[in-house]
CSV table of C-alpha atoms and ligand atoms in Angstrom, one decimal:
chain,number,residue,atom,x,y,z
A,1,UNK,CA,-13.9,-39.3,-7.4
A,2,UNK,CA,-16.1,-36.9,-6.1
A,3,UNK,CA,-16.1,-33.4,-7.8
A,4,UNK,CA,-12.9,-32.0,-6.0
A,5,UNK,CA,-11.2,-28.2,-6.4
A,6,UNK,CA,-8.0,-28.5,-8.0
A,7,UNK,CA,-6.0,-27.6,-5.2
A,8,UNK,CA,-7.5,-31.1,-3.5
A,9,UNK,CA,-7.2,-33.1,-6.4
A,10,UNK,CA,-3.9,-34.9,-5.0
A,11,UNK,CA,-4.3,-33.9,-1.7
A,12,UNK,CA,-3.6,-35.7,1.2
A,13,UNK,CA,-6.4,-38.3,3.5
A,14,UNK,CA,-5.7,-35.2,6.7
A,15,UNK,CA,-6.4,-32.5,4.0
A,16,UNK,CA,-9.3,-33.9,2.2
A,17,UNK,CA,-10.9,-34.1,6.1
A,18,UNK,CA,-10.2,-30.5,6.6
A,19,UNK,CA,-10.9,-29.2,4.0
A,20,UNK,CA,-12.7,-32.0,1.4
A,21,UNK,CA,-16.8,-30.8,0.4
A,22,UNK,CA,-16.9,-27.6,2.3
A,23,UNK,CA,-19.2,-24.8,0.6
A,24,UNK,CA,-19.3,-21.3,2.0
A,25,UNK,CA,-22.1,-19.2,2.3
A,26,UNK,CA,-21.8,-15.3,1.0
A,27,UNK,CA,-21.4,-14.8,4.6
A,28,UNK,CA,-17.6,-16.5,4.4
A,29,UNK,CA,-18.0,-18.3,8.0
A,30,UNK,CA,-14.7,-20.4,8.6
A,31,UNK,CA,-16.7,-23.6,10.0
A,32,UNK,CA,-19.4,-25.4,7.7
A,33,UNK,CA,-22.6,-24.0,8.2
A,34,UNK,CA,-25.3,-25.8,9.9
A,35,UNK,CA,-28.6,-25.9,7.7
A,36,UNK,CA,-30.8,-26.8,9.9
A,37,UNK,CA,-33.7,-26.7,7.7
A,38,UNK,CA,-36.4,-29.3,6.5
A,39,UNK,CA,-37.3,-26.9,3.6
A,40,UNK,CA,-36.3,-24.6,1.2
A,41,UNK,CA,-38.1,-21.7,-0.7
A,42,UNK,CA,-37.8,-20.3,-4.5
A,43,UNK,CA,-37.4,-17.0,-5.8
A,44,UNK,CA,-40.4,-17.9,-8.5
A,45,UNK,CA,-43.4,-20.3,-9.7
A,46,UNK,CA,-41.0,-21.4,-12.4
A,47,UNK,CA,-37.9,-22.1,-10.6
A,48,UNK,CA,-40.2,-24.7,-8.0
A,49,UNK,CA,-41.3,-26.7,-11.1
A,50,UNK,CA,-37.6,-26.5,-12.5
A,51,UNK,CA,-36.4,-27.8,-9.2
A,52,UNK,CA,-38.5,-30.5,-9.3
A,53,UNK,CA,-38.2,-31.4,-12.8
A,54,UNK,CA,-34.6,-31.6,-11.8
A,55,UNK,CA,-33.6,-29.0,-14.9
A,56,UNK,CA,-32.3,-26.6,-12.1
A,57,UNK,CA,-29.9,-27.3,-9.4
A,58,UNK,CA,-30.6,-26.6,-5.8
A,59,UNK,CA,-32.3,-28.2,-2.7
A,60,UNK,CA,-35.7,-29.5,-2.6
A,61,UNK,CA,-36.6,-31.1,0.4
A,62,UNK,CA,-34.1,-32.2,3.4
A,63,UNK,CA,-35.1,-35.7,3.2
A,64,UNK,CA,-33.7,-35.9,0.1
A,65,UNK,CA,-30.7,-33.7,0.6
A,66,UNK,CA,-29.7,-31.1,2.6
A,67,UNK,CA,-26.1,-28.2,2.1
A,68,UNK,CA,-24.8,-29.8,5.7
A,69,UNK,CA,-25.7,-33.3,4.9
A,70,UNK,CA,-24.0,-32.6,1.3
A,71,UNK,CA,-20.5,-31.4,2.8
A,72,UNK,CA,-20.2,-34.4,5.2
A,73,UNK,CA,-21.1,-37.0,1.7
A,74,UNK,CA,-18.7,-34.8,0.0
A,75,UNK,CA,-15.7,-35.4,2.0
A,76,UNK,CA,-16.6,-38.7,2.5
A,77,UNK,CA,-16.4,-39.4,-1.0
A,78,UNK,CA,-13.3,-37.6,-1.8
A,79,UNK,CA,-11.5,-40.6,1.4
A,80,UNK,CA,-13.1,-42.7,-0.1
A,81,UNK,CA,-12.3,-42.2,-3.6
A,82,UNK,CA,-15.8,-43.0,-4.2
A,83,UNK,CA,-17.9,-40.4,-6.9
A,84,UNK,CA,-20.3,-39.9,-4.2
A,85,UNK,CA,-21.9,-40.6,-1.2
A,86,UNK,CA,-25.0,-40.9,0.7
A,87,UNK,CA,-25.9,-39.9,4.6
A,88,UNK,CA,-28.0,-41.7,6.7
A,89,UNK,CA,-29.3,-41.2,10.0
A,90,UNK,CA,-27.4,-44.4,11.3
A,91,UNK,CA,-25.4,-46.9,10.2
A,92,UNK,CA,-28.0,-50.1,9.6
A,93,UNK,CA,-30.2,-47.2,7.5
A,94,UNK,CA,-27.0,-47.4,5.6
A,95,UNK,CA,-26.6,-51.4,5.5
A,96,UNK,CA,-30.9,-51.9,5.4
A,97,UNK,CA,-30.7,-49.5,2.1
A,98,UNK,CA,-27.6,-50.7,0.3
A,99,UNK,CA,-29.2,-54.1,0.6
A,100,UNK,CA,-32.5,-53.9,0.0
A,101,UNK,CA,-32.9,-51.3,-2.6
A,102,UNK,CA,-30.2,-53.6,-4.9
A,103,UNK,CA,-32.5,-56.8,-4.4
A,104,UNK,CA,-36.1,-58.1,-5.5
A,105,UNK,CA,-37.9,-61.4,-4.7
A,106,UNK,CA,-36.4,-64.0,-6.5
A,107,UNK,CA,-33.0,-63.1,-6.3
A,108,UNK,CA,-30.1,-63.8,-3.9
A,109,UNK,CA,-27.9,-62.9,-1.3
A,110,UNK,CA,-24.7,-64.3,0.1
A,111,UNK,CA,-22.8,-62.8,3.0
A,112,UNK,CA,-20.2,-63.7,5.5
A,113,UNK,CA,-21.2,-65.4,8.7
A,114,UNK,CA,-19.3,-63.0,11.2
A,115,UNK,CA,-21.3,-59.6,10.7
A,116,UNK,CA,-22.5,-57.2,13.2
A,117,UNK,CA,-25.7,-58.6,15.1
A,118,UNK,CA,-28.1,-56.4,13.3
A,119,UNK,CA,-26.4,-57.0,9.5
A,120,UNK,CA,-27.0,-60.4,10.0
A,121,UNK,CA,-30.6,-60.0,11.3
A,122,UNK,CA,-31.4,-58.4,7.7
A,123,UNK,CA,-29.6,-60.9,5.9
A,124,UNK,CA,-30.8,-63.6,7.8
A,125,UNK,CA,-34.0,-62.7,8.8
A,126,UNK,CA,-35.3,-60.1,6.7
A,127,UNK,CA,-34.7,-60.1,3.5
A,128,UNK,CA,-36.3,-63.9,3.3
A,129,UNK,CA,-39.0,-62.5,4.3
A,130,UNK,CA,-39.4,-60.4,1.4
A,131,UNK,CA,-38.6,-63.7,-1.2
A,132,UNK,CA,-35.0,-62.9,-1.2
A,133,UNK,CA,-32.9,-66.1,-0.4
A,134,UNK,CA,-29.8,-65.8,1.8
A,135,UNK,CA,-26.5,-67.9,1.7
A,136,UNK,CA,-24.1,-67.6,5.2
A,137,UNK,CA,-20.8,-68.9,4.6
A,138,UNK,CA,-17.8,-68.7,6.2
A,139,UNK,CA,-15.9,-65.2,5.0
A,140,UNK,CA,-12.4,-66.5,4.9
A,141,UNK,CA,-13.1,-69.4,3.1
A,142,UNK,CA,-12.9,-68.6,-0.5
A,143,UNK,CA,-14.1,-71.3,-1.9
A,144,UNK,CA,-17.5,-71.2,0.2
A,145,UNK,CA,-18.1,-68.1,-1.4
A,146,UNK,CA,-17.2,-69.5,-5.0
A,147,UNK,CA,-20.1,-72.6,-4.2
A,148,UNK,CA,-22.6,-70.4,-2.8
A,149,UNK,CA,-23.2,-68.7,-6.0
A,150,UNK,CA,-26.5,-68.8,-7.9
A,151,UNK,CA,-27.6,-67.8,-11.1
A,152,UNK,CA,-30.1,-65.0,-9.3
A,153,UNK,CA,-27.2,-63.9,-6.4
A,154,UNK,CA,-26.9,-60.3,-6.8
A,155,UNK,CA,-25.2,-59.3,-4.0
A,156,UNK,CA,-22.4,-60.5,-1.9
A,157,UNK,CA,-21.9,-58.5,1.4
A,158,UNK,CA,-19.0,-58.8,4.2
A,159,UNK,CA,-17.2,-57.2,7.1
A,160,UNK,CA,-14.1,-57.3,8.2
A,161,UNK,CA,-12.3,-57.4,9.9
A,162,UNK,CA,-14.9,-59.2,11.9
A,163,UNK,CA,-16.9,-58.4,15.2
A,164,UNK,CA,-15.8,-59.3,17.9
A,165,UNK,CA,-13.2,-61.5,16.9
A,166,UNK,CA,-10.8,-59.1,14.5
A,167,UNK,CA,-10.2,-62.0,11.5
A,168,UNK,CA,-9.6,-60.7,8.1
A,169,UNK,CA,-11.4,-61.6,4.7
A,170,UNK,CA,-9.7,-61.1,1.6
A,171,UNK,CA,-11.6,-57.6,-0.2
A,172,UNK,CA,-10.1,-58.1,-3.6
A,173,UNK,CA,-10.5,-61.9,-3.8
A,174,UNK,CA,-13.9,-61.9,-3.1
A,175,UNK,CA,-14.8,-58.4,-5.4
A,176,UNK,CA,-13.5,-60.9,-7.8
A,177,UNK,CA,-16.3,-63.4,-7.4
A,178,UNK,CA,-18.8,-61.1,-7.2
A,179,UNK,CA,-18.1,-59.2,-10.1
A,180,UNK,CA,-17.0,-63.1,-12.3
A,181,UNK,CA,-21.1,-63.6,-11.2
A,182,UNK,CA,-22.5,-60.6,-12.2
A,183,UNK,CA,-23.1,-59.5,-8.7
A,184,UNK,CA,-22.4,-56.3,-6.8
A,185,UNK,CA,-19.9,-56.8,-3.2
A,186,UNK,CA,-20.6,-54.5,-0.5
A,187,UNK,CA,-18.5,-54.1,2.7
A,188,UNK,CA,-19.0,-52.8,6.3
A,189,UNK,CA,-15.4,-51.0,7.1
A,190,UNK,CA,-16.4,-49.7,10.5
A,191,UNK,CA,-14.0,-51.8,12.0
A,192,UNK,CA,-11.0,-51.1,10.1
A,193,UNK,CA,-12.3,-47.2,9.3
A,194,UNK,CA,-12.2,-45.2,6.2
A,195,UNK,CA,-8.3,-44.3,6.6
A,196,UNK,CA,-6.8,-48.3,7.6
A,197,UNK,CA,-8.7,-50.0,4.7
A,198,UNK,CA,-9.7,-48.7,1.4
A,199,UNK,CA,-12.8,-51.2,-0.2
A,200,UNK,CA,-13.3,-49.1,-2.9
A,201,UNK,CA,-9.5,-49.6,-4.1
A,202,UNK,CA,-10.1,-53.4,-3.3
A,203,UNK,CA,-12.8,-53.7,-5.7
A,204,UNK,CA,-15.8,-53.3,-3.4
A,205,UNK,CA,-19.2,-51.5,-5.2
A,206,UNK,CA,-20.2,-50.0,-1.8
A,207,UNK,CA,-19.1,-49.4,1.1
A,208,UNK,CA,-21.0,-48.9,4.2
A,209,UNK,CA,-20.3,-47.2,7.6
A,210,UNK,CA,-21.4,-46.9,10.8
A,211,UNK,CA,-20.7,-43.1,11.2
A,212,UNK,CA,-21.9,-43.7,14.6
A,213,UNK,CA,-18.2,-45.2,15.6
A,214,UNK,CA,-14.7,-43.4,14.7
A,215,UNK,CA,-16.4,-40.5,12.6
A,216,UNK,CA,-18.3,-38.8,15.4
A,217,UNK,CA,-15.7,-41.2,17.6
A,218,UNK,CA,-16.9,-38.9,20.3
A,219,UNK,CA,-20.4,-40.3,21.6
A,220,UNK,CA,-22.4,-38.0,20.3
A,221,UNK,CA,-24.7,-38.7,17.7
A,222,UNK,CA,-25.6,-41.5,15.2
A,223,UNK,CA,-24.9,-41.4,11.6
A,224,UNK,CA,-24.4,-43.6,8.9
A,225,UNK,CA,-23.1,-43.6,4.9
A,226,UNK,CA,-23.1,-45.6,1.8
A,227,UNK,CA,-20.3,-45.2,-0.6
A,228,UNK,CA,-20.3,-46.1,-4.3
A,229,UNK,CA,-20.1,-44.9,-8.1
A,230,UNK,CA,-22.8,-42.5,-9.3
A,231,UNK,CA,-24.4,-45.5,-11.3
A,232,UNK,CA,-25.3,-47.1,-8.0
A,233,UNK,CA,-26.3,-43.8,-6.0
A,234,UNK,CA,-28.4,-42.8,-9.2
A,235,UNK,CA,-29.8,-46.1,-9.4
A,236,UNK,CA,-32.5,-47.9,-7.1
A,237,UNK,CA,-30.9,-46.3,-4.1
A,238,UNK,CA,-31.5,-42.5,-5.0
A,239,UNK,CA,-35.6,-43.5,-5.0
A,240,UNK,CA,-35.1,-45.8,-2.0
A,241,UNK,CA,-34.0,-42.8,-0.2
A,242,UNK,CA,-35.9,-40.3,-1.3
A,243,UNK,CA,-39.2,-42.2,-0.8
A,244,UNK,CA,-38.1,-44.2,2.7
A,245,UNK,CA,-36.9,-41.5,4.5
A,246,UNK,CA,-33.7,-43.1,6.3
A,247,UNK,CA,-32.1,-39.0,6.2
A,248,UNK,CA,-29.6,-37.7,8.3
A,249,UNK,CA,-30.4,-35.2,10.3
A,250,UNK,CA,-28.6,-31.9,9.0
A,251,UNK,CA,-27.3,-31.1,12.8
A,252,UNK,CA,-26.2,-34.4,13.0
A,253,UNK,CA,-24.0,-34.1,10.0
A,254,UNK,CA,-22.7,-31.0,11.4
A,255,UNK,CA,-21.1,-32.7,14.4
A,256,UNK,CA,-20.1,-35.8,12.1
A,257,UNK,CA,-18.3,-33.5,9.7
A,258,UNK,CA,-16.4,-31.1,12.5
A,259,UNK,CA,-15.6,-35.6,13.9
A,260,UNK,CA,-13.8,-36.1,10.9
A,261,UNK,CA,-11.4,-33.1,10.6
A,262,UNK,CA,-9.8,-35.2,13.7
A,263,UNK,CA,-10.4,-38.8,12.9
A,264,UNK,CA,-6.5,-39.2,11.6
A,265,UNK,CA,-5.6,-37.7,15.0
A,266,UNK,CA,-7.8,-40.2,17.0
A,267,UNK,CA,-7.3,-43.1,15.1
A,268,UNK,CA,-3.4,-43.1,14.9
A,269,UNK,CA,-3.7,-42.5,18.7
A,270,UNK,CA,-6.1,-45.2,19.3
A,271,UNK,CA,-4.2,-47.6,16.9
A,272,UNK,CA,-0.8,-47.1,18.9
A,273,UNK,CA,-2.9,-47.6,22.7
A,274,UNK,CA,-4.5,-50.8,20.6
A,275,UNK,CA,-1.6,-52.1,20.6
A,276,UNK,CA,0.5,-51.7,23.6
A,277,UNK,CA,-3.0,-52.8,25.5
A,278,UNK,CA,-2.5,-55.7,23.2
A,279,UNK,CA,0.8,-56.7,23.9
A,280,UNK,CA,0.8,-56.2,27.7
A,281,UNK,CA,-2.1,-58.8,27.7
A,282,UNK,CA,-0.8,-60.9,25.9
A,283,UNK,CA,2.0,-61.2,28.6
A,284,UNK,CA,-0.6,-62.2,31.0
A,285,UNK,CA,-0.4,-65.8,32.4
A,286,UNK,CA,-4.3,-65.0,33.2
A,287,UNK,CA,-5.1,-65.0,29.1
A,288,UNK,CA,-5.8,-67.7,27.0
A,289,UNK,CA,-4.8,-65.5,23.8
A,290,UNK,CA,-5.1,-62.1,22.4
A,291,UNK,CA,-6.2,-61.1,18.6
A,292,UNK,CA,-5.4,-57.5,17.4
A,293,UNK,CA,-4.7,-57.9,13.8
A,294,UNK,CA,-1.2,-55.8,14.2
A,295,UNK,CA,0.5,-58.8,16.2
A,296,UNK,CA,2.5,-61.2,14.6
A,297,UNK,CA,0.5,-64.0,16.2
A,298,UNK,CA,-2.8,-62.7,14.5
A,299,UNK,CA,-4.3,-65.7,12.1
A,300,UNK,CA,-4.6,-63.3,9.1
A,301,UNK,CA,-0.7,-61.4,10.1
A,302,UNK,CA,-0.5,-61.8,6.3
A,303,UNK,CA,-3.4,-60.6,4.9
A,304,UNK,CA,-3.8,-58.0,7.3
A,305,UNK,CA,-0.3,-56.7,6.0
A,306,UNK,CA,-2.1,-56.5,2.1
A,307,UNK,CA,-4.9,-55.1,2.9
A,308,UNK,CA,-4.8,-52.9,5.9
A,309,UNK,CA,-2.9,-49.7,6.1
A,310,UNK,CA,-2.8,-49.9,9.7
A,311,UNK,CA,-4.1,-52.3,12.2
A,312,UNK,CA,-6.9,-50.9,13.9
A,313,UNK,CA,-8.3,-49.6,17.4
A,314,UNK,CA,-9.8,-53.0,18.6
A,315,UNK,CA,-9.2,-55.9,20.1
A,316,UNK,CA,-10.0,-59.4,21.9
A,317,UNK,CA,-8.8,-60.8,24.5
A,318,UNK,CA,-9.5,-64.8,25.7
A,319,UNK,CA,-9.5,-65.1,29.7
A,320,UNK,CA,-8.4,-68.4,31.0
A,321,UNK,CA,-11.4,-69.0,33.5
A,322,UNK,CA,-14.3,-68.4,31.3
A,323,UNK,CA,-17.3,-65.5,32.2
A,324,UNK,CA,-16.2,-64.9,35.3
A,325,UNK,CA,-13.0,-63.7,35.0
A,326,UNK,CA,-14.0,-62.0,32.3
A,327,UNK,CA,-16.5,-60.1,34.5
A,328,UNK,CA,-14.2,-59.8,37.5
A,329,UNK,CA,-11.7,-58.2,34.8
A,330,UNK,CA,-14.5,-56.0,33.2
A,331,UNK,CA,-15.3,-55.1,36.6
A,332,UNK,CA,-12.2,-54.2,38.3
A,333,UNK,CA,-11.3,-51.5,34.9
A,334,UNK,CA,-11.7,-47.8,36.3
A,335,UNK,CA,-10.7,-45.8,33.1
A,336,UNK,CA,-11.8,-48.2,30.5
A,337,UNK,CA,-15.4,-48.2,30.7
A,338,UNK,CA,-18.0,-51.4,30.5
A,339,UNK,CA,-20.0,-50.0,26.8
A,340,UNK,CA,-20.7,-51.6,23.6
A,341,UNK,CA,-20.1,-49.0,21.7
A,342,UNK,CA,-16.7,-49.1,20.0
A,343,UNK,CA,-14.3,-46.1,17.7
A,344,UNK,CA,-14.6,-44.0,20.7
A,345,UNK,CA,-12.3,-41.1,22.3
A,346,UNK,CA,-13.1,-43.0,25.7
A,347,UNK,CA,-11.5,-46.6,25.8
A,348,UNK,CA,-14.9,-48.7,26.5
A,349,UNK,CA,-14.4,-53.1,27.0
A,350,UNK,CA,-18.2,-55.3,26.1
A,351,UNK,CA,-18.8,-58.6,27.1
A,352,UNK,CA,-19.8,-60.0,23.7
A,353,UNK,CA,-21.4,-63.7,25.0
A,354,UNK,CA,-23.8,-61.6,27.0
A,355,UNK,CA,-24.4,-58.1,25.1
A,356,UNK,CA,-23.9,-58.0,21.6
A,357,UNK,CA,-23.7,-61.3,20.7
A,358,UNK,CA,-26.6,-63.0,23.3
A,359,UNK,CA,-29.1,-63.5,20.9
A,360,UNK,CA,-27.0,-66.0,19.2
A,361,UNK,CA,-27.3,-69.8,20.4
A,362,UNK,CA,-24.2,-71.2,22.0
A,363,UNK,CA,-23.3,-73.2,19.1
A,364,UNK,CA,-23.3,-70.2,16.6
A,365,UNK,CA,-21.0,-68.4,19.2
A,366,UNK,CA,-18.9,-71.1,19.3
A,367,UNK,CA,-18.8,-71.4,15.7
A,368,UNK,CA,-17.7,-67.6,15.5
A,369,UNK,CA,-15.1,-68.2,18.0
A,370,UNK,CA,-17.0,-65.8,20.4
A,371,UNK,CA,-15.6,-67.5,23.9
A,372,UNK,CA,-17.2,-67.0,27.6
A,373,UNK,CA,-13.7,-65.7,28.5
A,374,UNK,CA,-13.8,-62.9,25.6
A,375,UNK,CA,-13.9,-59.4,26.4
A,376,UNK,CA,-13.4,-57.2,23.2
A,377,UNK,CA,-11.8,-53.4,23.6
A,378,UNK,CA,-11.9,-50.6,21.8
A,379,UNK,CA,-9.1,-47.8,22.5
A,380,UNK,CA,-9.8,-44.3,23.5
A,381,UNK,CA,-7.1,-41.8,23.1
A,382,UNK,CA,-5.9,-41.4,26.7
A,383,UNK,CA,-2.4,-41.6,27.8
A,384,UNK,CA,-1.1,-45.3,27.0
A,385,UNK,CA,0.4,-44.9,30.4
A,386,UNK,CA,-2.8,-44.7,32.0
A,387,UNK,CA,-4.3,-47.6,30.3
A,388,UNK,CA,-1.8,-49.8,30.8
A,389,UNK,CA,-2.0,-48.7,34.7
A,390,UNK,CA,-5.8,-49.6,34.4
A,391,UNK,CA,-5.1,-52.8,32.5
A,392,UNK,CA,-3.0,-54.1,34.9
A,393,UNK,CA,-4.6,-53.4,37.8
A,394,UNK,CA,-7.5,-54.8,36.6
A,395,UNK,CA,-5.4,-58.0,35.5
A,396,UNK,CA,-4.6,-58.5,39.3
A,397,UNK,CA,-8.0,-58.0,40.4
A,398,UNK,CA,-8.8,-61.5,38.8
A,399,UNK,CA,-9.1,-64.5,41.1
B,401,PLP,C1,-22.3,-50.2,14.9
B,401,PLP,C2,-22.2,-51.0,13.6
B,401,PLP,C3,-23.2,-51.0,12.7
B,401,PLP,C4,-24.5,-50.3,12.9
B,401,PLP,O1,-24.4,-48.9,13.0
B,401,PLP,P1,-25.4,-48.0,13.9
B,401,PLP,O2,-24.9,-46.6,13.6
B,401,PLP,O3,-25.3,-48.4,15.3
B,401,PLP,O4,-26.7,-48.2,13.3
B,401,PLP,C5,-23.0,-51.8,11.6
B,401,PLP,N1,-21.9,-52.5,11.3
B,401,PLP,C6,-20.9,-52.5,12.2
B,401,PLP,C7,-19.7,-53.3,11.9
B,401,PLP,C8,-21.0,-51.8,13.4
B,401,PLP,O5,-20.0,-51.8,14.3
C-alpha cells in the first residue's frame, strides 16, 4: 500500500477518496492545489544536481511528475491497495505503456479476445509489429489461456467484464496462470470500476484504467492510470514514462481527483438505475435478451457473485428486429443520450455494430456476441423514475 497517514491506514474506500494523497501547501487551502506548472526552480546549484541525481526529494520536471498529478496517483493507490501509481493523460497511454514497456521482440503476449477496440489494436496490431507475438483467446475459457502459453509469454492481459457484452473472466484463475508461467497479468477494470472489483486483491500485477470514464464520470477531461507494486513502477515503466511523455496534464488531475471524492456517490446511484433499466427491459416482449451482470439470468451470475462487489453501471440489451429497431429505439430516447462514452453522470446508449465495434468484420462481431439488435447503456445518475419514463417510451416508439 501506498504510503498512508495513520489515521487512513484502515480507513474506509469513501474516506480514502476524500481524503487519500492530499498534501497541503504552507498556505493550508481546503481543496488540493492545482500545480499547474511544467517546471520547477531550486534554491541552489547543488540542490539541481541533487535533484537529478535523485539524492534529494522534490520535483523535476512535470513530465515526469508533478504535486497535482501525485495526489490523484496517491489516492489511487491507497483504493487500490496498490504501493503506487502512475497518471496518464488517457487511458490507452495507460494500456500502450503497461504493455509495451514490460515486452521486447522475441517475447509474447496473450490476451483475451473481448477488449476495448483500441486494446486490441495494440495487441493485435501493434505490438507484432515490433517482433512481439500475440495470442487471442477466448477470456472465459480457462484452458485456452493454459494452451496459449509459451516459453517467451510475458504478459497475459484481459478485461472484464467485457465491452459491450458485460461477460465475466475469472481474475484470480487466470493471475494463477500467469504467475505458474513466469508472466505478469494485467487488467483493464474500467468497466467494473475501482470500487466493484478489486484486481490487485485477485492477483492481477497491474491494473489499468480509463480515468476518462467513472473517475472524471462527468465529461470532462481524459485521464488514464496504471496500478502496480513499486518493483513494476520502478522498473521499465518509470523510464518508459519519463522518456515517452504520455503525462497527465496537472489541471487535468485536478478535476480527476475533485471526480473521485464523488465516484461512491455516482456509482452506487448508477449501479441501482443499471439495474431497474435492466429489469424493465427485460420485461419487454420487443427484446431478445438483456445482460447486466447483477441479474440472475446473467451467464457468469456465479462468478460475478465471487468477484464483483457490485454489479456495475452498464448494460446490453438484444432487440428483436435487428439494427433497425435498435436505431428506432436509440432514436426515440430523449434523456438518455446517443454517446459512446460510458461511467458518465448523464445516462448515454451506443450502437456498438456501427460505432465502437465497426472496424470489426461481421464474423468477429458475431464471434463476440456483438448482435445488430444490441444497444449497450451506461447509467447516469438521474431519477430512476425518469429513466424508466424514457425507456419506455422509447420501447413503444419501436415498430
Ligand atoms: C475507454 C476505455 C479505454 C481507453 O481509455 P481512453 O481514456 O479513452 O483512452 C480502455 N479500456 C476500456 C475498457 C475503456 O472503456
Amino acid at each position: 500500500m501506498t504510503d498512508l497517514p495513520e489515521h487512513l491506514a484502515n480507513a474506509g474506500d469513501e474516506t480514502l477518496l476524500v481524503h487519500g494523497g492530499q498534501t497541503r501547501s504552507p498556505h493550508g487551502e481546503t481543496a488540493e492545489a492545482l500545480y499547474l506548472t511544467s517546471g520547477f526552480v531550486y534554491e541552489s546549484a547543488e540542490s539541481a544536481e541533487a535533484r537529478f541525481k535523485g539524492e534529494e526529494d522534490g520535483y523535476v520536471y512535470s513530465r515526469y511528475g508533478n504535486p497535482t498529478v501525485s495526489m490523484f496517483e496517491n489516492r489511487m493507490a491507497a483504493l487500490e491497495g496498490t504501493e503506487g501509481a502512475r497518471a496518464t493523460a488517457s487511458g490507452m497511454a495507460a494500456v500502450n505503456a503497461a504493455l509495451i514497456s514490460n515486452v521486447k521482440a522475441g517475447d509474447h503476449v496473450v490476451s483475451s479476445r473481448a477488449l476495448f477496440g483500441s486494446c486490441r489494436f495494440i495487441v493485435e496490431n501493434l505490438l507484432p509489429g515490433f517482433g512481439v507475438e500475440s495470442t487471442i483467446v477466448d477470456g472465459a475459457d480457462l484452458d485456452q489461456w493454459r494452451a496459449a502459453i509459451r516459453p517467451n509469454t510475458k504478459l497475459l492481459f484481459l478485461e472484464t467484464p467485457s465491452n459491450p457484452n458485460l461477460r465475466l473472466i475469472d481474475i484470480e484463475a487466470v493471475a494463477k496462470i500467469a504467475h505458474d508461467a513466469g508472466a505478469l497479468l494485467v487488467v483493464d477494470n474500467v468497466f467494473a470500476t475501482p470500487l466493484l472489483q478489486k484486481p490487485y486483491k485477485l492477483g492481477a500485477d497491474i491494473v489499468v484504467y480509463s480515468a476518462t470514464k467513472h473517475i472524471d464520470g462527468q465529461g470532462r477531461c481524459l485521464g488514464g492510470l496504471i496500478l502496480a507494486n513499486k518493483e513494476i513502477l520502478d522498473g521499465p515503466l518509470k523510464d518508459f514514462i519519463r522518456h515517452t511523455g504520455p503525462s497527465l496534464s496537472p489541471f487535468n488531475a485536478w478535476v480527476l481527483l475533485k471526480g473521485l471524492e464523488t465516484l461512491p456517490l455516482r456509482v452506487e446511484r448508477q449501479c441501482a438505475n443499471a439495474a431497474a433499466a435492466a429489469d424493465l427491459l427485460a420485461d419487454s416482449a420487443k427484446v431478445d435478451s438483456v445482460l447486466y451482470p447483477g441479474r440472475a439470468d446473467h451467464p457468469d451470475a456465479e462468478l460475478v457473485k465471487k468477484q464483483m462487489l457490485g454489479a456495475g453501471t452498464m448494460l446490453a440489451v438484444d432487440f428483436k428486429g435487428g439494427k433497425k429497431t435498435a436505431f428506432e429505439f436509440l432514436n426515440a430516447l430523449k434523456i438518455i443520450r446517443i454517446s459512446n462514452n460510458l461511467g458518465d453522470s448523464k445516462s448515454l446508449a451506443t450502437h456498438p455494430a456501427t460505432t465502437t465495434h465497426q472496424r470489426l468484420t461481421p464474423e468477429d462481431r458475431a464471434e463476440l456476441g456483438i448482435g445488430d439488435g444490441m444497444v449497450r447503456i451506461s447509467l447516469g445518475i438521474e431519477s430512476v423514475d425518469d429513466l424508466k419514463r424514457d425507456i419506455e417510451t422509447a420501447l413503444h416508439a419501436i415498430g
